[in-house]
mmCIF file of C-alpha atoms and ligand atoms in Angstrom:
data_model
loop_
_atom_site.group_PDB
_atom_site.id
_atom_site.type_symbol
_atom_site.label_atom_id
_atom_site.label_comp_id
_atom_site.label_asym_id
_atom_site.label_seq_id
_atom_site.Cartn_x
_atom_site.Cartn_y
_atom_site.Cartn_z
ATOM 1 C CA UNK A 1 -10.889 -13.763 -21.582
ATOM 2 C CA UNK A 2 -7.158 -13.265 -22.016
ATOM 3 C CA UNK A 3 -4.576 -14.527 -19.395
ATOM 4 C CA UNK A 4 -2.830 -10.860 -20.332
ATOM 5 C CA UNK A 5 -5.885 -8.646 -19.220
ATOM 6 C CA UNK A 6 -5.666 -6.817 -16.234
ATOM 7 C CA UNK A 7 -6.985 -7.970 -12.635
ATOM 8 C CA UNK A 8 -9.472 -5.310 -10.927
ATOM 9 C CA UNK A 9 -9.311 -4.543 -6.978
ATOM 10 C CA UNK A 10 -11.451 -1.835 -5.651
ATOM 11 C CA UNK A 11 -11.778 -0.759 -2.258
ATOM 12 C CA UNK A 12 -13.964 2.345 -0.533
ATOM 13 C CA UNK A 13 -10.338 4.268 -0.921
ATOM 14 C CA UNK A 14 -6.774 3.728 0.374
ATOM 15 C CA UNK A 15 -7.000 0.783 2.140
ATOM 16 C CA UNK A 16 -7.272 -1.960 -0.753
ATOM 17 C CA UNK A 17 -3.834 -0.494 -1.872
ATOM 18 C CA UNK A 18 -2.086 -2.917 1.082
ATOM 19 C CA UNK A 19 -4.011 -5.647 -0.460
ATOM 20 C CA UNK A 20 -2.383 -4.836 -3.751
ATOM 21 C CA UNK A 21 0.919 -4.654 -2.831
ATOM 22 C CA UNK A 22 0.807 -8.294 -1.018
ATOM 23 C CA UNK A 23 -0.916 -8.892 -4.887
ATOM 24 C CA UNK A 24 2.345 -7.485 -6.502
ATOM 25 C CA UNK A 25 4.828 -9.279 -4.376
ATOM 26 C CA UNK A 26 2.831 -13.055 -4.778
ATOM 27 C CA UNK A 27 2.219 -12.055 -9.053
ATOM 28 C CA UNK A 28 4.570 -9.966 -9.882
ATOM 29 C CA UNK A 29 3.433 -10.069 -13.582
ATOM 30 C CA UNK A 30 0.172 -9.283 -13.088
ATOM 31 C CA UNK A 31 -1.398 -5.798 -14.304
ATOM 32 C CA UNK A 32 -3.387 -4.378 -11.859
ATOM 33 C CA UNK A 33 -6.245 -2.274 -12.087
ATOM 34 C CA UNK A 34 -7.170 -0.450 -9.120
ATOM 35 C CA UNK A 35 -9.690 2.217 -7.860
ATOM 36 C CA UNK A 36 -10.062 3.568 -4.895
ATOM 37 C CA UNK A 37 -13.512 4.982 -4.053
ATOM 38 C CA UNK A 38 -12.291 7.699 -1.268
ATOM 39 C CA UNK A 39 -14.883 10.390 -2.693
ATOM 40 C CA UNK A 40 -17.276 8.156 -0.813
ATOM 41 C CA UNK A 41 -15.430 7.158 2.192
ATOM 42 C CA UNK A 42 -15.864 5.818 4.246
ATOM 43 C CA UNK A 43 -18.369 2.761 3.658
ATOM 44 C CA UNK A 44 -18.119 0.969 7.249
ATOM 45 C CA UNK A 45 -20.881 3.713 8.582
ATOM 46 C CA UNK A 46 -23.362 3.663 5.633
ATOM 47 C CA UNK A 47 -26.014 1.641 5.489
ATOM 48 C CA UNK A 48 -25.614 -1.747 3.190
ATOM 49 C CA UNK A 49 -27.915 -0.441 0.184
ATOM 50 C CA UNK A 50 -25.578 2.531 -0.308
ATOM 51 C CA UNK A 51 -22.460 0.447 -0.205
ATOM 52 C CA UNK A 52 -24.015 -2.387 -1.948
ATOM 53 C CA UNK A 53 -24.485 0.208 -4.857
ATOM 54 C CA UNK A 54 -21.278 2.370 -5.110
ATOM 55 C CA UNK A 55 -19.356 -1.161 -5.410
ATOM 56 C CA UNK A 56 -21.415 -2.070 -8.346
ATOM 57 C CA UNK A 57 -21.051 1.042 -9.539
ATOM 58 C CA UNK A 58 -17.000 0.587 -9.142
ATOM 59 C CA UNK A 59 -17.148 -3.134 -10.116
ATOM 60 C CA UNK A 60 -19.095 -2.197 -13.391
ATOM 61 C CA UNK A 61 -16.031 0.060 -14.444
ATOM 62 C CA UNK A 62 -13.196 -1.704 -13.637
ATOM 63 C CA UNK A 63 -15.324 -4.633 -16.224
ATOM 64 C CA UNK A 64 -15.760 -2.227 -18.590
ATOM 65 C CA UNK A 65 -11.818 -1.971 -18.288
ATOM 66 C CA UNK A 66 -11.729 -5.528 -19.303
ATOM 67 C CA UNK A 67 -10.866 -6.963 -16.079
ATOM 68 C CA UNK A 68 -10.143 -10.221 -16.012
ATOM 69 C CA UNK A 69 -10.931 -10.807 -12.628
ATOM 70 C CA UNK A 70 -11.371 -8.746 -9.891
ATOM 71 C CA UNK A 71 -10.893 -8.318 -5.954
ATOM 72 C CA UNK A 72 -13.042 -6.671 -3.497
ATOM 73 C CA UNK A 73 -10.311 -5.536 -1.484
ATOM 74 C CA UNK A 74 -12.600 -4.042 1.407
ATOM 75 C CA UNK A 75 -14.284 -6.394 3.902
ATOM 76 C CA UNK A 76 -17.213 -3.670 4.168
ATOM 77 C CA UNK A 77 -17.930 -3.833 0.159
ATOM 78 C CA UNK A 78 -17.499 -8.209 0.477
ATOM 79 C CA UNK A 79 -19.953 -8.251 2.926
ATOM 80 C CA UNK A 80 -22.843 -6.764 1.620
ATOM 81 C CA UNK A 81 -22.202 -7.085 -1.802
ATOM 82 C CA UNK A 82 -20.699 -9.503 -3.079
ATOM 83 C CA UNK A 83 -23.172 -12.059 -3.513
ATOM 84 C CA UNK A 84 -24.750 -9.055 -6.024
ATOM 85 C CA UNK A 85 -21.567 -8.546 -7.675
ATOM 86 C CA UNK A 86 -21.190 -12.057 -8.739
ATOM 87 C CA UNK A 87 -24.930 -12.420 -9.733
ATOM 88 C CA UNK A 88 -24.275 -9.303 -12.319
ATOM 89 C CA UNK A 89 -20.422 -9.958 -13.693
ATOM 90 C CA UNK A 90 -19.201 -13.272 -15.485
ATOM 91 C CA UNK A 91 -15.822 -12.525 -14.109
ATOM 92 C CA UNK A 92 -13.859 -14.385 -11.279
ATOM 93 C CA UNK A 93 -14.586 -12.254 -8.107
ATOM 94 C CA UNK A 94 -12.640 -12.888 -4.673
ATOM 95 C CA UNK A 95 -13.587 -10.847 -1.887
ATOM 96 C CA UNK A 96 -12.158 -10.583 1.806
ATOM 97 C CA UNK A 97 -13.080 -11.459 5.350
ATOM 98 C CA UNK A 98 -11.949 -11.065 8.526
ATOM 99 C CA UNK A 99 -9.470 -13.909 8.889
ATOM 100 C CA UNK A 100 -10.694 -15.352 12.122
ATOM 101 C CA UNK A 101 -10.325 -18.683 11.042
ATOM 102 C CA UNK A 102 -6.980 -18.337 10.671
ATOM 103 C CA UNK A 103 -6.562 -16.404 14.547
ATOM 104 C CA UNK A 104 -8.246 -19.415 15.321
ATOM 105 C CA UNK A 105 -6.746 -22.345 14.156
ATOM 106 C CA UNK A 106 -3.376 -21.063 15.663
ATOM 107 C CA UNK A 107 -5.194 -22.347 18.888
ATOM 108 C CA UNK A 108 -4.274 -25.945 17.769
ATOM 109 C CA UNK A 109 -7.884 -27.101 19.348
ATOM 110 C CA UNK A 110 -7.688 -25.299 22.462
ATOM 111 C CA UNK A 111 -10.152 -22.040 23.205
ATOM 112 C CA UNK A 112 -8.642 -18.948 21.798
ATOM 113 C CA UNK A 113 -9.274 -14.945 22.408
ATOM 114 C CA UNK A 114 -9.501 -12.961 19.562
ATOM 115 C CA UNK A 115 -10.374 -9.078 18.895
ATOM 116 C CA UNK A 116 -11.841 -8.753 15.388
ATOM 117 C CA UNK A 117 -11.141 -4.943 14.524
ATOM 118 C CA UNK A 118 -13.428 -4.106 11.709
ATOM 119 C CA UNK A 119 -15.706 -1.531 9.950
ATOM 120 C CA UNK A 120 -19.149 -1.004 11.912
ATOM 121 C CA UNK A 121 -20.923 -2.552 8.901
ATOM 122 C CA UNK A 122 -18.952 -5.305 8.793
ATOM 123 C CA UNK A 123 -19.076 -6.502 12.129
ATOM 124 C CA UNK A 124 -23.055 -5.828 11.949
ATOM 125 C CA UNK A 125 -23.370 -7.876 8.997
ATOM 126 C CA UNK A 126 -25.219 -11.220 8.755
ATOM 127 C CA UNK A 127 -22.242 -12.606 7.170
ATOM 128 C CA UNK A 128 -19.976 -11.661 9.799
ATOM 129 C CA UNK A 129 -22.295 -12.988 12.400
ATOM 130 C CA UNK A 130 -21.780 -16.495 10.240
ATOM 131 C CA UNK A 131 -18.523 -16.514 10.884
ATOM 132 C CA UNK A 132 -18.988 -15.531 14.570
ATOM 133 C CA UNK A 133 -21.791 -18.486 14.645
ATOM 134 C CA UNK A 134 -18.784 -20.993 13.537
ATOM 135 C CA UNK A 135 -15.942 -19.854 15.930
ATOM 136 C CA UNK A 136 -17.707 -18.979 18.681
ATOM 137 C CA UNK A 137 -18.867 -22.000 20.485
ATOM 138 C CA UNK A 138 -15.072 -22.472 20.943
ATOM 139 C CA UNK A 139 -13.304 -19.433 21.113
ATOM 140 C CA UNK A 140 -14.047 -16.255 22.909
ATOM 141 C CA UNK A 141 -14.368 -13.727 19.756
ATOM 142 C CA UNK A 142 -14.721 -9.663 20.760
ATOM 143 C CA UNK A 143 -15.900 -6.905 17.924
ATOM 144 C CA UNK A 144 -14.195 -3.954 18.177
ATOM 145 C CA UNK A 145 -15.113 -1.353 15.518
ATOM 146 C CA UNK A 146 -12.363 1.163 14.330
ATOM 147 C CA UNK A 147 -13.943 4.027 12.059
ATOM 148 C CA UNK A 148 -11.613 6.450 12.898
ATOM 149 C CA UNK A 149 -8.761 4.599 11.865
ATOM 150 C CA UNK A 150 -9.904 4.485 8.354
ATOM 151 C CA UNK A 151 -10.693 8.306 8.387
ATOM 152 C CA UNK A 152 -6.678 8.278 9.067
ATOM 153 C CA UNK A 153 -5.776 6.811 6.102
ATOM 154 C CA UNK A 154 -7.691 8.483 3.730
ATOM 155 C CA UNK A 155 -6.645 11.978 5.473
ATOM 156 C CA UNK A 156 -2.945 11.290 5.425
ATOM 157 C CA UNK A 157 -2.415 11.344 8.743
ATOM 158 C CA UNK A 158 -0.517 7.526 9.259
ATOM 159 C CA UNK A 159 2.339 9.523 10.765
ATOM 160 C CA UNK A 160 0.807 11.530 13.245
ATOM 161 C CA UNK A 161 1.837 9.179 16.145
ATOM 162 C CA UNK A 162 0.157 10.908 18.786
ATOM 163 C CA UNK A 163 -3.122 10.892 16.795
ATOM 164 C CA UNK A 164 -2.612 7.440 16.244
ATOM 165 C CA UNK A 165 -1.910 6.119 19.148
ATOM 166 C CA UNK A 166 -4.612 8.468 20.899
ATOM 167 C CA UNK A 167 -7.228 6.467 19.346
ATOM 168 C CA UNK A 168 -5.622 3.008 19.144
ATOM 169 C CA UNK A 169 -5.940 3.768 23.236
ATOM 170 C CA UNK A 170 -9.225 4.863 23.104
ATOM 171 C CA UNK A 171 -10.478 1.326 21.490
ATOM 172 C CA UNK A 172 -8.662 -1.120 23.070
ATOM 173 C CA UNK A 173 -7.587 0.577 26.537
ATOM 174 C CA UNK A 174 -10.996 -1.428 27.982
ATOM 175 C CA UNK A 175 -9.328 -4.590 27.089
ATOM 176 C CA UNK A 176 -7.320 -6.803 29.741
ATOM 177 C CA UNK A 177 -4.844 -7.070 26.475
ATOM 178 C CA UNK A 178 -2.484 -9.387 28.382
ATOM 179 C CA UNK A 179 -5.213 -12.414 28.041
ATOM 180 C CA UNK A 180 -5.703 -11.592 23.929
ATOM 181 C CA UNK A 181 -3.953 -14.266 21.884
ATOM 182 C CA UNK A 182 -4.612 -12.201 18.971
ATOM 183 C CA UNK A 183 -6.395 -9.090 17.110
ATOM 184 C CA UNK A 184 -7.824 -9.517 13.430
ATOM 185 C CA UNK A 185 -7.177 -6.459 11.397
ATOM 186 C CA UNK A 186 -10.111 -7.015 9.252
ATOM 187 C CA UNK A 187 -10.740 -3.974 7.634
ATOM 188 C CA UNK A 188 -7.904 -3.885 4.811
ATOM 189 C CA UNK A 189 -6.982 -0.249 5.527
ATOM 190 C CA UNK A 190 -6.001 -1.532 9.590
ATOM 191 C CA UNK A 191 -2.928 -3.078 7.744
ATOM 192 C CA UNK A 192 -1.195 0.189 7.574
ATOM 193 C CA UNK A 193 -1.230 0.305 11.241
ATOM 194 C CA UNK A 194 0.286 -2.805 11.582
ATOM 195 C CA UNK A 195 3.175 -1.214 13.479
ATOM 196 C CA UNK A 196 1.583 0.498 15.702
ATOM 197 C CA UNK A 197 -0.884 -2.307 16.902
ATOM 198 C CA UNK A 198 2.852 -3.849 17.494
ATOM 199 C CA UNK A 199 3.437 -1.174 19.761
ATOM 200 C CA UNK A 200 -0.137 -1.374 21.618
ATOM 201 C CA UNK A 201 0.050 -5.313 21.821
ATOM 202 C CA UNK A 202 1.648 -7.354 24.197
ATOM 203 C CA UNK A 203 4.357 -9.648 22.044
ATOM 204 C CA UNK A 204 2.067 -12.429 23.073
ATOM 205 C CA UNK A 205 -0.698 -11.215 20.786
ATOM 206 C CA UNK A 206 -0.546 -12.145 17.282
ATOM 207 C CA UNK A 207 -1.753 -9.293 14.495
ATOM 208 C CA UNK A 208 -3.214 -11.653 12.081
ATOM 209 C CA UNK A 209 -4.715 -9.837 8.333
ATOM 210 C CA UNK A 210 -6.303 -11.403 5.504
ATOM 211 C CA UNK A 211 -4.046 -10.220 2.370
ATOM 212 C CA UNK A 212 -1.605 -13.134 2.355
ATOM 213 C CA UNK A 213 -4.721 -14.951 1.712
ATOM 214 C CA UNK A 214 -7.016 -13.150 -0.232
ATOM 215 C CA UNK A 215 -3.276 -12.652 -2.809
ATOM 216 C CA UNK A 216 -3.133 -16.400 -2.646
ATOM 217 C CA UNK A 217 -6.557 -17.354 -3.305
ATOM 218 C CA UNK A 218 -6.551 -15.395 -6.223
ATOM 219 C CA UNK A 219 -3.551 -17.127 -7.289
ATOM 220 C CA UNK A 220 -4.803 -20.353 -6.986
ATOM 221 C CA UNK A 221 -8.430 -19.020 -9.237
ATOM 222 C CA UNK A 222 -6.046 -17.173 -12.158
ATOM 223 C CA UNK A 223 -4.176 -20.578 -12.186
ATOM 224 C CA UNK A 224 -7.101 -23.073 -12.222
ATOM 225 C CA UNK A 225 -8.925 -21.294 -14.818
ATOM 226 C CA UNK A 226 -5.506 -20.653 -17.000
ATOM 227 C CA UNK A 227 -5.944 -16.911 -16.717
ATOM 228 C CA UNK A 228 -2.459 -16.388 -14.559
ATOM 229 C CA UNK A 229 -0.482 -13.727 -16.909
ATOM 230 C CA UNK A 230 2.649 -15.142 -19.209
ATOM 231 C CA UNK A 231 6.281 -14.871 -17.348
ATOM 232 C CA UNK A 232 7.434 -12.463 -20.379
ATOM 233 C CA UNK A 233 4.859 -9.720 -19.107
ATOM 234 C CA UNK A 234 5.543 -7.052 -17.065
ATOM 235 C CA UNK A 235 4.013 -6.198 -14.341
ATOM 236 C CA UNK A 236 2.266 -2.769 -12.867
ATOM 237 C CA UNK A 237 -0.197 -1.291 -11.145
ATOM 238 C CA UNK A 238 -2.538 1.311 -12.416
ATOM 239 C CA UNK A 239 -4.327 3.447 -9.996
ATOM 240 C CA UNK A 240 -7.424 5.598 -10.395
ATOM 241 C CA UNK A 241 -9.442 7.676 -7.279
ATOM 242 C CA UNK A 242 -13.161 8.937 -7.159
ATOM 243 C CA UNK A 243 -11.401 12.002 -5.450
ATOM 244 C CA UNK A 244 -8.857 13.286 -8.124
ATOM 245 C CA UNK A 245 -6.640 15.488 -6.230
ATOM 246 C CA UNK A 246 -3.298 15.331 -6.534
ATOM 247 C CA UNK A 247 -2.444 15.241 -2.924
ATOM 248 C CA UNK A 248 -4.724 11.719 -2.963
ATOM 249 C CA UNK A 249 -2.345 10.539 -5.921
ATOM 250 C CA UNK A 250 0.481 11.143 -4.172
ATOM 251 C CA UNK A 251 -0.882 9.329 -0.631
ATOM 252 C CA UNK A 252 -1.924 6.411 -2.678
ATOM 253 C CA UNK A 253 1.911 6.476 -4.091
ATOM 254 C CA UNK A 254 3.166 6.393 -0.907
ATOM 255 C CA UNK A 255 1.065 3.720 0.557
ATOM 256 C CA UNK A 256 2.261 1.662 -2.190
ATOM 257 C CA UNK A 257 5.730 1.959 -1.465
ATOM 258 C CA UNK A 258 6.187 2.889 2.408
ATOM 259 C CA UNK A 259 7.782 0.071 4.326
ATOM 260 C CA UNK A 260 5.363 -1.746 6.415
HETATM 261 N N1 DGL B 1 -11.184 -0.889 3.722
HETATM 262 C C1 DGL B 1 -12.495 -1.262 4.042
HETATM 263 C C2 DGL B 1 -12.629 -2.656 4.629
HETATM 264 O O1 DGL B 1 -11.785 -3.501 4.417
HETATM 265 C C3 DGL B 1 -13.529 -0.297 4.508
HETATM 266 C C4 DGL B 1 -13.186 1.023 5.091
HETATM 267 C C5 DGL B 1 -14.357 1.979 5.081
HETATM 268 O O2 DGL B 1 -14.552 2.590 4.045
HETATM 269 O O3 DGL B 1 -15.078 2.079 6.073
HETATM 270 O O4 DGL B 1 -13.595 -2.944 5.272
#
């Protein structure tokens, strides 16, 4: 495989797009593959066959691309599938988590709180409830699922405040917030609302996502296995839907750029 070959990231639709841009700002000479699978959004509320398959389906193309690595830029897709997807491709695959480690090492030893906001799948998954098994006997850990707030992203509607906020409210107003040390976007399309969960949280509470991460994890695989592109290329990112309509391409365009 050649160091100059593209790296594929897929998600269910939009939100693997904030992924890529913490991608493009850690490797800025990467090529980037993506594809969003929005015709089928959103995956969080099907059940893990169905989302197992459509990411094969999407991880089979973006090989047949020539990837030379990919990442599974949706929590949802990791979760149930990517076990499968490294069983069938010979490719470098990194997929994503919630970070709760990371909300809960900031504890330095002592006890923390943390809201994990996540897709319904992924917070019923057995590999989520791993990761729940490891935290929990010393840290308080709450599940919140957020569908709706992927239904915003894909429908364009990141700047209806009122809508946002409106349902922000309506999954977290049961919380005492004040006592939260911090809330785990772990759904990758949560990181758009970053700004807004600024606006819900007390100051206190750190907003804590896994891209910085998952960008430098991959970093550290393209470099260990020589595959990190030459200095003299140039960089870009090539995006491709399920849904083709132009109002899509032009969403993903501005999710791409849109300060954050
Ligand atoms: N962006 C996805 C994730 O990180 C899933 C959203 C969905 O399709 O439900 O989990």
């Amino acid at each position: 495989m050649s160091s100059t070959a593209p790296i594929g990231v897929f998600d269910s639709g939009l939100g693997g797009l904030s992924v890529v841009r913490q991608i493009r700002h850690g490797l800025p000479h990467e090529r980037i593959l993506y594809y969003g699978d929005s015709a089928n959004a959103p995956y969080g509320t099907r059940p893990p066959e169905e989302v197992r398959s459509l990411a094969l389906g999407v991880a089979r193309r973006l090989v047949d691309q020539g990837a030379k690595a990919m990442v599974v830029a949706c929590n949802t897709a990791t979760s149930v599938a990517i076990d499968h997807l490294r069983d069938v491709f010979d490719i470098p695959i990194i997929g994503m988590e919630p970070a709760l480690k990371v909300a809960c090492d900031q504890g330095h030893g002592s006890s923390q709180k943390v809201i994990v906001a996540a897709t319904p799948l992924t917070l019923r998954e057995s590999k989520f409830a791993a990761l729940m098994k490891r935290f929990s006997r010393t840290n308080i850990i709450l599940r919140q699922p957020c569908p709706d707030l992927v239904r915003i992203v894909e429908e364009g509607q990141l700047d209806d405040h009122e809508l946002v906020d409106t349902t922000l409210h309506q999954y977290f107003d049961a919380y005492n917030l004040d006592t939260v040390d911090s809330v785990v976007l772990g759904c990758t399309h949560f990181v758009f609302f970053r700004n807004d969960f600024r606006r819900l949280l007390p100051r206190t509470t750190a907003i804590i996502d896994g891209n910085k991460g998952t960008a430098h994890h991959l970093s550290v695989v393209l470099e260990s296995l020589g595959l990190m592109a030459p200095e003299n290329q140039r960089g870009g990112t090539q995006v491709s839907n399920s849904n083709p309509s132009p109002a899509l391409k032009r969403l993903s365009q501005d999710l791409l750029e849109r300060p954050l």
